[in-house]
Short mmCIF file of C-alpha atoms and ligand atoms in Angstrom, two decimals:
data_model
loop_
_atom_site.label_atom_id
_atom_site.label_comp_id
_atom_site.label_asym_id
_atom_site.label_seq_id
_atom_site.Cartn_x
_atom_site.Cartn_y
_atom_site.Cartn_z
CA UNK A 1 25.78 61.82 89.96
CA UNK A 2 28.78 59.86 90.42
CA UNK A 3 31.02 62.71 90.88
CA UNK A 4 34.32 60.36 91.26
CA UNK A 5 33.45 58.38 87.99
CA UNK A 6 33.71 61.66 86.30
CA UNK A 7 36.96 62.41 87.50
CA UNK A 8 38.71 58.83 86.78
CA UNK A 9 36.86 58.93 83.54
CA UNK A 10 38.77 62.67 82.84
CA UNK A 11 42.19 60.88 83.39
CA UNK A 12 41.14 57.60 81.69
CA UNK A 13 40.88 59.69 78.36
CA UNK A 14 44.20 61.53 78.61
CA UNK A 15 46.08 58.42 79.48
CA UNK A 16 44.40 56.61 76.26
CA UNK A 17 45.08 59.24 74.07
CA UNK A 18 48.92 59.25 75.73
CA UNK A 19 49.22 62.69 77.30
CA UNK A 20 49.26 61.52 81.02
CA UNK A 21 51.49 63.77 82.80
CA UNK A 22 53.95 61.59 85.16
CA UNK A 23 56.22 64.01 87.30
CA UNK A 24 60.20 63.09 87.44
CA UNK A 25 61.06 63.74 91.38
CA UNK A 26 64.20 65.34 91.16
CA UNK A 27 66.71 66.56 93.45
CA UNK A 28 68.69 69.21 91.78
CA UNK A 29 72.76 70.09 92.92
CA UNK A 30 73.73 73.23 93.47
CA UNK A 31 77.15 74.31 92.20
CA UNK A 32 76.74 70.91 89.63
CA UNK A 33 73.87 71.74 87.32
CA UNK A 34 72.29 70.48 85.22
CA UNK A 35 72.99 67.00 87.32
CA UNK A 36 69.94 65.59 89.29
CA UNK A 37 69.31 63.02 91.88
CA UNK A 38 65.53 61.30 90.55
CA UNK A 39 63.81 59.99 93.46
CA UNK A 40 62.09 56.69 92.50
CA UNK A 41 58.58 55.47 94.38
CA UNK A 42 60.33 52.66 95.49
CA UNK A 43 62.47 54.71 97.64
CA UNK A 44 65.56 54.18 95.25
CA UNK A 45 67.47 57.18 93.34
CA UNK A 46 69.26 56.99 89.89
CA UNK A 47 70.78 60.17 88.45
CA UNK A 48 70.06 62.22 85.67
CA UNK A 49 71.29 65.13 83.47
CA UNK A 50 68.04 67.53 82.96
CA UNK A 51 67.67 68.96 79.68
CA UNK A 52 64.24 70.68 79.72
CA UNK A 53 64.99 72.99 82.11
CA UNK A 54 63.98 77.27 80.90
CA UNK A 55 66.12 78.25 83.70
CA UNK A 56 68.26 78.60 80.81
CA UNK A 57 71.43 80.13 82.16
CA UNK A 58 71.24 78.26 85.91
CA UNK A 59 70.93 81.51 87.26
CA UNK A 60 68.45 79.25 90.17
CA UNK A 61 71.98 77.93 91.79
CA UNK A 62 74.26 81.29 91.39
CA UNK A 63 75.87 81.57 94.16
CA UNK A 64 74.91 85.66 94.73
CA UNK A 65 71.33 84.86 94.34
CA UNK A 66 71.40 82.03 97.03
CA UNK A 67 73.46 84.59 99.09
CA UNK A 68 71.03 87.78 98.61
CA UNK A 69 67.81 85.25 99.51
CA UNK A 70 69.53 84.20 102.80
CA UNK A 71 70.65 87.14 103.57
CA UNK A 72 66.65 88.67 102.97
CA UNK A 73 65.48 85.85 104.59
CA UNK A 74 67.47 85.95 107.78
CA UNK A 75 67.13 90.42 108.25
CA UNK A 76 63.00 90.36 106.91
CA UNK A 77 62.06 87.22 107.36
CA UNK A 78 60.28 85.19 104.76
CA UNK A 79 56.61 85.61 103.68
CA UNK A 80 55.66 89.07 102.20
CA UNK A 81 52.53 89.57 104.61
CA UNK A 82 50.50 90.12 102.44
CA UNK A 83 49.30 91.92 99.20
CA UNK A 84 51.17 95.15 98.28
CA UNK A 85 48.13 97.72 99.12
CA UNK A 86 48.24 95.83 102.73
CA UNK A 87 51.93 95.56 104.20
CA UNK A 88 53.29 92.83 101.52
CA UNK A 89 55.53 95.87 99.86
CA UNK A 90 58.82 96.43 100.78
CA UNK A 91 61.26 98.92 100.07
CA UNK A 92 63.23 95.71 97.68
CA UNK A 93 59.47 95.67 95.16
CA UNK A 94 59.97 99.07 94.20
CA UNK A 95 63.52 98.90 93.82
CA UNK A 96 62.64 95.72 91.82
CA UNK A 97 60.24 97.38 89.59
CA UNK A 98 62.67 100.41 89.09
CA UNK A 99 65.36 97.56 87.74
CA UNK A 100 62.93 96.08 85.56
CA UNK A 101 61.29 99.44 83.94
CA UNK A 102 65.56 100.48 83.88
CA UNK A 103 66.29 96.92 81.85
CA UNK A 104 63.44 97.61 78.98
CA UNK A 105 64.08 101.64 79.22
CA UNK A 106 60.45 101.99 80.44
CA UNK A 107 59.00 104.76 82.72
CA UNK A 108 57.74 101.90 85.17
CA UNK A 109 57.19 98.10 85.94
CA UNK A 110 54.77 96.20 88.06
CA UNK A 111 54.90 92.72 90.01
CA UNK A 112 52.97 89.96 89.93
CA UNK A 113 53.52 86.77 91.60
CA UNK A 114 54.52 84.74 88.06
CA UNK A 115 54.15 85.46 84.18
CA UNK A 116 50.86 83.88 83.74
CA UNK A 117 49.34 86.05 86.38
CA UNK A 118 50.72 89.02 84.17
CA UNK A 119 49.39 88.42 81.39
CA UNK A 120 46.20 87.34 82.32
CA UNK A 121 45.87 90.42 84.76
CA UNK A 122 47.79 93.11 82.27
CA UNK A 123 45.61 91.85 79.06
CA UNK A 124 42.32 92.01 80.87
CA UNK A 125 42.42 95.48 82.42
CA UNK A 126 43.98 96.98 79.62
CA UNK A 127 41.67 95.88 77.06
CA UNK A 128 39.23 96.28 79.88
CA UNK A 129 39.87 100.13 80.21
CA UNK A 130 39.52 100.82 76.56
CA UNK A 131 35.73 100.97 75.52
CA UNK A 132 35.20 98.23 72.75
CA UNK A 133 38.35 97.55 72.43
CA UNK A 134 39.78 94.55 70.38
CA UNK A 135 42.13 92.15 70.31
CA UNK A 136 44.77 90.78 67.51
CA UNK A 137 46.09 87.87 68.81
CA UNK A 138 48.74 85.70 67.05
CA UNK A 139 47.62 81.99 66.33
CA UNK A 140 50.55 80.52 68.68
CA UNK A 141 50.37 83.30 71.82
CA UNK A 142 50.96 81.82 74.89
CA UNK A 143 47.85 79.77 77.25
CA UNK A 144 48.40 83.05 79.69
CA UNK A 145 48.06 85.43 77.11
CA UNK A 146 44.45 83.93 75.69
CA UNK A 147 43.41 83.53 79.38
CA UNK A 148 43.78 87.27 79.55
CA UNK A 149 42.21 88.03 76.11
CA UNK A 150 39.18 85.89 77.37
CA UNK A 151 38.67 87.57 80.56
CA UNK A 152 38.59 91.15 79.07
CA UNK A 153 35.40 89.61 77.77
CA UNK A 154 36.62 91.92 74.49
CA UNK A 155 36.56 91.26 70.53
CA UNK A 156 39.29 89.10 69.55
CA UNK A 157 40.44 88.74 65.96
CA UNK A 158 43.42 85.68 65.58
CA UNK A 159 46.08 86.17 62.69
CA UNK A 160 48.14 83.46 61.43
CA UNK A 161 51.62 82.63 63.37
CA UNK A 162 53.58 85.60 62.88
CA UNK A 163 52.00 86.68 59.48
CA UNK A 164 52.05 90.35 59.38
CA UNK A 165 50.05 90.18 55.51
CA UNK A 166 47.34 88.18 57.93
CA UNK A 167 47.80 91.04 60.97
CA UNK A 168 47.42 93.71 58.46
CA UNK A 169 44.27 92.60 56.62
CA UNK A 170 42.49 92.46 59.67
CA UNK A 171 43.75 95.87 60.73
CA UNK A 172 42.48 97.41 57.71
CA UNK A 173 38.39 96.14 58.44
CA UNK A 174 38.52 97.18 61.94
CA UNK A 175 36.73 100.44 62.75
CA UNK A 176 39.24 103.31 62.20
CA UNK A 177 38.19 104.69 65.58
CA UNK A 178 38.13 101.33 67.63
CA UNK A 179 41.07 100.83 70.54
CA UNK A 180 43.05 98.05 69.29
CA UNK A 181 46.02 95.89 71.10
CA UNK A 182 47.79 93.23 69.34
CA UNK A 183 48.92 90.79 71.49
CA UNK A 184 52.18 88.54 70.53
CA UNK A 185 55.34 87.01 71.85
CA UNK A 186 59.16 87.58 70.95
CA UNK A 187 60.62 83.91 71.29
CA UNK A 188 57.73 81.24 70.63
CA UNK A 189 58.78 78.40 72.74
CA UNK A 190 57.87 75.28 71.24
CA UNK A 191 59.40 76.24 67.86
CA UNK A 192 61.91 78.47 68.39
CA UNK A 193 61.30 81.31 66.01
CA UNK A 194 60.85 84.92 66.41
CA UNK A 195 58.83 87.06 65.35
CA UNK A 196 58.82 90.49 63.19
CA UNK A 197 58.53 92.90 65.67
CA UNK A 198 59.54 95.86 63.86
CA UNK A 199 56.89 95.37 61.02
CA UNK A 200 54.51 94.28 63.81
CA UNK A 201 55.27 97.99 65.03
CA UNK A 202 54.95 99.52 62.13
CA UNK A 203 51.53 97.94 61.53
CA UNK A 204 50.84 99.48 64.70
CA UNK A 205 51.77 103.16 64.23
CA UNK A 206 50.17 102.71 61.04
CA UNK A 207 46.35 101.50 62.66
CA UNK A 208 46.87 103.69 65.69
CA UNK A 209 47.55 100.17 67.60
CA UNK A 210 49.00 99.35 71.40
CA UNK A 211 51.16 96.35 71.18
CA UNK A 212 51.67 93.95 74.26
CA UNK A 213 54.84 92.13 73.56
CA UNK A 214 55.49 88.69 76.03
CA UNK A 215 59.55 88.85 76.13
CA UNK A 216 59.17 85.42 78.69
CA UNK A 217 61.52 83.44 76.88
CA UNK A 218 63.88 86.35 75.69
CA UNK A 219 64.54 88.55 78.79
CA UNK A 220 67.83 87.77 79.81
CA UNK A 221 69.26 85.89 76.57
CA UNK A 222 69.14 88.50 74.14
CA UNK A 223 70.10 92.03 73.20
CA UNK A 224 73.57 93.34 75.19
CA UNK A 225 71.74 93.97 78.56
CA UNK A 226 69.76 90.85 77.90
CA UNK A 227 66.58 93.29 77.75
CA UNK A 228 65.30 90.62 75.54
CA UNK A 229 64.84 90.75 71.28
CA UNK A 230 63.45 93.88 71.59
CA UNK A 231 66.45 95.47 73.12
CA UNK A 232 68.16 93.45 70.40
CA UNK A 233 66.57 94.82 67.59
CA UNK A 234 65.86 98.28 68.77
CA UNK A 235 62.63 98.54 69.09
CA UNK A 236 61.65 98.29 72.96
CA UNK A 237 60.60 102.25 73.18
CA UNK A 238 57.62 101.59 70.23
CA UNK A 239 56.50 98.54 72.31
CA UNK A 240 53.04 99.46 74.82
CA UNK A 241 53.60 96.91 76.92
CA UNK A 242 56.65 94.57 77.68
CA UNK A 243 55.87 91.66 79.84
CA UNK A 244 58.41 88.89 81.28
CA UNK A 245 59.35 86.43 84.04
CA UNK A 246 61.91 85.95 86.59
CA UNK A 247 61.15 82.50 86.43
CA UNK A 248 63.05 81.57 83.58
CA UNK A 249 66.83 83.22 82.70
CA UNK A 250 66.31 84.92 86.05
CA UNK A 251 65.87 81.67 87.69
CA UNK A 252 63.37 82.54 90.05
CA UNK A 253 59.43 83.31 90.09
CA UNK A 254 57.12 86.11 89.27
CA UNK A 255 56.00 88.00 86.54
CA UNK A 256 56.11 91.52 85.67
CA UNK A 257 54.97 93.94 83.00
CA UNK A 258 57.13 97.43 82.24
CA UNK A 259 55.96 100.41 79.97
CA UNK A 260 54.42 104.03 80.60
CA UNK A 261 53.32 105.40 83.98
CA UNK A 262 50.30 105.91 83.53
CA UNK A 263 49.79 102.47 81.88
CA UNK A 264 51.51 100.41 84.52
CA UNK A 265 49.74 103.03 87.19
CA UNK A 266 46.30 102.00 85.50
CA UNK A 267 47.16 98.24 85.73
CA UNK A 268 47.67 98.76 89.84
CA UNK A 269 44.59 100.23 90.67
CA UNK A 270 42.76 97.76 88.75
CA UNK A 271 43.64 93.99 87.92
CA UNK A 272 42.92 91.54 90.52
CA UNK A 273 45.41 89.54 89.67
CA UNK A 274 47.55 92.05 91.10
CA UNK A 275 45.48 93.45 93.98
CA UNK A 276 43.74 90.83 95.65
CA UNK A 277 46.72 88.34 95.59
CA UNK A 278 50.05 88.16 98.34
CA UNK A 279 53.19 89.29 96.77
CA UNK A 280 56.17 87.87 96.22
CA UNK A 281 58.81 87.15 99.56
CA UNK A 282 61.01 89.95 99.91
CA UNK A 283 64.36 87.19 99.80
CA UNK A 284 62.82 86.25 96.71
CA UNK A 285 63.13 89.72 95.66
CA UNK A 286 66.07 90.93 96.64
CA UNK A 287 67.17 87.16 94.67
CA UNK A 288 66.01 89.02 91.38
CA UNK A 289 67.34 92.19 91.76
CA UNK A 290 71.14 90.50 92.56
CA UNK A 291 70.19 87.78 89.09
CA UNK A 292 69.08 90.56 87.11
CA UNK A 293 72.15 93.04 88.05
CA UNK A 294 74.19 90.16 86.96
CA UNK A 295 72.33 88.77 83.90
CA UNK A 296 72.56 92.10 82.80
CA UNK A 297 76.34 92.64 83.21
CA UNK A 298 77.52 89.40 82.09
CA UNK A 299 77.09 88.87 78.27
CA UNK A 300 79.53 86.04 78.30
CA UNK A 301 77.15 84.10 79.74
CA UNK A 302 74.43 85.10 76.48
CA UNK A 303 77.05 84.29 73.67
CA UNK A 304 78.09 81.32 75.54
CA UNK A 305 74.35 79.87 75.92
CA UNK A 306 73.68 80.69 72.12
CA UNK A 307 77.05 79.04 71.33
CA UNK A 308 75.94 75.65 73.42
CA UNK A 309 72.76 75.99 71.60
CA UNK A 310 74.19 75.99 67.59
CA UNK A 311 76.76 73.12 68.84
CA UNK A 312 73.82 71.08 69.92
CA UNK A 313 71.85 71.96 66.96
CA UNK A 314 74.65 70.86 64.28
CA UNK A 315 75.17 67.19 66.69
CA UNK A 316 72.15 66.17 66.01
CA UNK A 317 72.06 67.25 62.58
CA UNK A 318 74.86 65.57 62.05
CA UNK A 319 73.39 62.51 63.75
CA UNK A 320 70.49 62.84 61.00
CA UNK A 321 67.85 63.68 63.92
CA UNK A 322 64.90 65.62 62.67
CA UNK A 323 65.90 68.97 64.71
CA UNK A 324 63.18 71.11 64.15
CA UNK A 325 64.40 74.72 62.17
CA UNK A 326 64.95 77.48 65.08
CA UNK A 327 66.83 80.74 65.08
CA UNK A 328 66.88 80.62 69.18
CA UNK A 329 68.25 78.72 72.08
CA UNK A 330 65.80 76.76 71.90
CA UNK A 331 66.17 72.73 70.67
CA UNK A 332 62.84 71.19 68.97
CA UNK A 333 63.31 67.66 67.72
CA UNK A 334 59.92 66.28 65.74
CA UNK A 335 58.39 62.65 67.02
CA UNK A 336 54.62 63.47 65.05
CA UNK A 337 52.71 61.73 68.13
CA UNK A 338 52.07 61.59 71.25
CA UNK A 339 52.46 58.20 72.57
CA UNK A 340 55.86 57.58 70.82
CA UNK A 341 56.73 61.07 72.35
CA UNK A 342 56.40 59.82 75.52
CA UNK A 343 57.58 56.43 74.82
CA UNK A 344 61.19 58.30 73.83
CA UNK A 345 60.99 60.20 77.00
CA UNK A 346 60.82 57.69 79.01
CA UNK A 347 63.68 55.25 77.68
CA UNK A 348 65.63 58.50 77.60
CA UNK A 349 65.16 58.97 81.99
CA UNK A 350 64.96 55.35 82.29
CA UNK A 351 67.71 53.68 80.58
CA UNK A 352 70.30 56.91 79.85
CA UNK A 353 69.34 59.08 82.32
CA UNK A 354 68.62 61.81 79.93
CA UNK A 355 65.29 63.80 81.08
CA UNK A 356 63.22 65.27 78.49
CA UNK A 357 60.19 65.75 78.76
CA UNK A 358 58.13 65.19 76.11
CA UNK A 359 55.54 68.09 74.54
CA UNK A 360 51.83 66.71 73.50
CA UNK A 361 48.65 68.38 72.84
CA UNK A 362 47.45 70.79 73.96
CA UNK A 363 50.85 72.55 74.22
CA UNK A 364 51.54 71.99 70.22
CA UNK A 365 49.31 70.71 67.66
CA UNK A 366 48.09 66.60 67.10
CA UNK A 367 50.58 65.56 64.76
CA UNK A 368 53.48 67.85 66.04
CA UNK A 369 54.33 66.25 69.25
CA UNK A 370 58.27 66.65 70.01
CA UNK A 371 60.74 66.40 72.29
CA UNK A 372 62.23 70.34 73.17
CA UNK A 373 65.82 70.64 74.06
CA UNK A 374 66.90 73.61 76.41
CA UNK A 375 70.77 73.24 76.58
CA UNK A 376 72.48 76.16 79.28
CA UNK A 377 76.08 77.35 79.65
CA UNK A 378 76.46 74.36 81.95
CA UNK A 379 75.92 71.73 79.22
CA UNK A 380 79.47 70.92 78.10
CA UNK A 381 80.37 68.92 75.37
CA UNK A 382 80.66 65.71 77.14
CA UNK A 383 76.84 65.35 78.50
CA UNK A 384 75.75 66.70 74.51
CA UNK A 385 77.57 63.46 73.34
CA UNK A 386 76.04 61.15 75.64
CA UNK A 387 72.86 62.56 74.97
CA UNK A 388 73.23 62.71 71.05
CA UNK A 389 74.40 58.97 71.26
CA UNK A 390 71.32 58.81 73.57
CA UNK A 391 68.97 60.10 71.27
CA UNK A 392 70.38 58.19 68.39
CA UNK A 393 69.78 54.67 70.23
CA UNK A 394 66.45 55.29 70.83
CA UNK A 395 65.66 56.32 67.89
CA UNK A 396 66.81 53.63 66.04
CA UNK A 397 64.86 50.96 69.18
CA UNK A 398 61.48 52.78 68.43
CA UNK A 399 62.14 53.13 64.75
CA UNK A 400 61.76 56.68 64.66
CA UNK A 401 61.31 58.96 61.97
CA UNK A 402 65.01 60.14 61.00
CA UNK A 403 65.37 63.48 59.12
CA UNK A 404 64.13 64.44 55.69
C1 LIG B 501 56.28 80.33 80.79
C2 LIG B 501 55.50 81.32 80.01
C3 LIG B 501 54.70 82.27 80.66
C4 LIG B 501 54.40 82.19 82.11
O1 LIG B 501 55.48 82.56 82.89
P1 LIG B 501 55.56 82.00 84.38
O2 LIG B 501 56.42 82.97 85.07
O3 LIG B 501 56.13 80.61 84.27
O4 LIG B 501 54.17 81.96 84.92
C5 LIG B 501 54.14 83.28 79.89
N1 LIG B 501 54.32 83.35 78.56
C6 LIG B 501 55.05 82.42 77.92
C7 LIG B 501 55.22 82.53 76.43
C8 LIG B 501 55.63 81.36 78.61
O5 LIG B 501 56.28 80.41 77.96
#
């Protein structure tokens, strides 16, 4: 076996069908976000505004979360130690957790080192603890979220994106008696939309349901405390589970899940994911606590990102760019393939200094490729110009499709 022909034969096929990943080597400015230094292999730098960043309100350069890491840093030192049953918890990870259950007006939250570890350790064990239990699982959920749903080793029934008609049909042929969960996301990423949560909820009371809501991309930019769309639309206390990130409007890392005590108790004894894994730095920690406490507070910040967003949204419309329809802060423009995707992308860094990055299969469908626009507070109307004439350019050099 020629292991290494295997390998280069793995990477030939993504680069011919035009999904090779190339990273951008930035050096990012804090206190002048979103500007960038990229670092070229030949040693040389060129600069760039980044636009495909989910540390969607800069929160990763405020300057009280750089001064509450130091300050950890310099009194605890850096690495946790370990996992939380041996040493790694400090007094900040329960005071962390208390925030967190506090934010989504939950009994209790739990840590885990990022989102994807969450959801893949919550959505196991859960399932796992409930005797044939299954699954309902919306068509788009998030790579995490099936990782977890296939390592519960459980029945899993998939219902069309956000089609509660779908969601309920399958309800009503499951076993009266059977544990059920149905898994789904507030803010789908790639397109933007939301979905129904209070029907999904009633669905749920209705078939004796838990739901496990991901909140990732809404904790932080919506509802008044920015304890995500549930907060916003009232209907956090009928959610089972709530899981997020502090990787993205928090601007840091880790992943948590917040609901009852017992659940979240359950979850610790448990998941490996949680138990046989270091946790996070307590600087890192005591970062999140400060971001959250002023996330939280500071709802200028949330009307000011969704205003950014809509003004970006009606340039390019105006510009007759096929912006994708989306209800959130979140900025889809259609290509509809994969190698012109990336061809766009990389005129964009290259000759405007724009960096996009562009999304291929397996993240969205064949067919669907696009480029995905996350514009922050920080965006101001002068780099949206330059990138809308950007955009505009390069879509006319490629001969790209223009809107309907
Ligand atoms: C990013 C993301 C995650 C994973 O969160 P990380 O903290 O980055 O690991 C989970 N769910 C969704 C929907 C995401 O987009």
């Amino acid at each position: 076996m020629d292991y290494e022909k295997v390998f280069q034969d793995a990477v030939d096929k993504v680069k011919a069908e035009g999904r090779y990943r190339v990273f951008a080597h930035l050096e990012r400015h804090a206190g002048n976000f979103p500007h960038a230094t990229r670092h070229h292999d030949d040693g040389s730098t060129s600069e760039v505004v980044v636009w495909c960043s989910n540390d969607y309100l800069g929160q990763a350069q405020n300057k009280d979360v750089l001064a509450a890491l130091s300050e950890a840093g310099a009194r605890m030192g850096v690495g946790s130690g370990g996992t939380r049953n041996i040493a790694g918890t400090t007094y900040l990870h329960g005071e962390l957790e208390k925030e967190l259950a506090d934010l989504h007006g939950k009994e209790a939250a739990l840590l885990f080192t990022s989102g994807y570890v969450s959801n893949d350790a919550a959505i196991s064990t859960i399932a796992q603890l409930m005797p044939d239990c299954i699954i309902l699982s919306d068509a788009l959920n998030h790579a995490s979220m099936i990782a977890g749903i296939r390592h519960s080793g459980c029945e899993k029934r998939i219902y069309r994106h956000n089609d509660v008609a779908h969601l309920e049909e399958i309800l009503k042929e499951l076993p009266k008696a059977a544990p059920k969960l149905i898994a789904f996301e507030s803010v789908y990423s790639m397109d933007g939309d939301i979905s129904p949560m209070a029907a999904i909820c009633d669905l749920a009371d209705k078939y004796n349901a838990m739901t496990y809501l991901d909140e990732v991309h809404a904790v932080g930019l919506y509802g008044e405390r920015g304890g995500g769309v549930s907060e916003r639309e009232g209907v956090a206390h009928r959610i089972t589970v709530i899981e997020g990130t502090l990787a993205k409007a928090f601007g840091l890392m880790g992943g948590y899940i917040a609901g009852s005590e017992a659940m979240v108790d359950a979850v610790r004894c448990a998941a490996p994911g949680f138990i046989f894994t270091t946790t996070l730095p307590p600087p890192l920690v005591a970062g999140a606590i400060t971001s959250i406490r002023h996330v939280r507070a500071t709802n200028d910040l949330r009307v000011r990102h969704q205003e950014r967003a809509q003004r970006l949204k009606d340039l390019l419309v105006e510009a007759g760019l096929p912006v994708m329809p989306s209800v959130t802060h979140i900025v889809p423009i259609m290509v509809g393939d994969a190698l012109r995707c990336k061809q766009a992308t990389d005129m964009l860094l290259d000759d405007y200094g724009v960096y996009i990055q562009p999304i291929n299969y397996p993240t969205v469908p064949v067919g669907t490729e696009r480029l995905r626009i996350t514009p922050t507070p920080f965006h101001d109307d002068g780099v949206m110009d330059e990138l809308v004439a950007a955009l505009k350019d390069v879509w006319m050099r490629l001969q790209l499709q223009k809107a309907a």
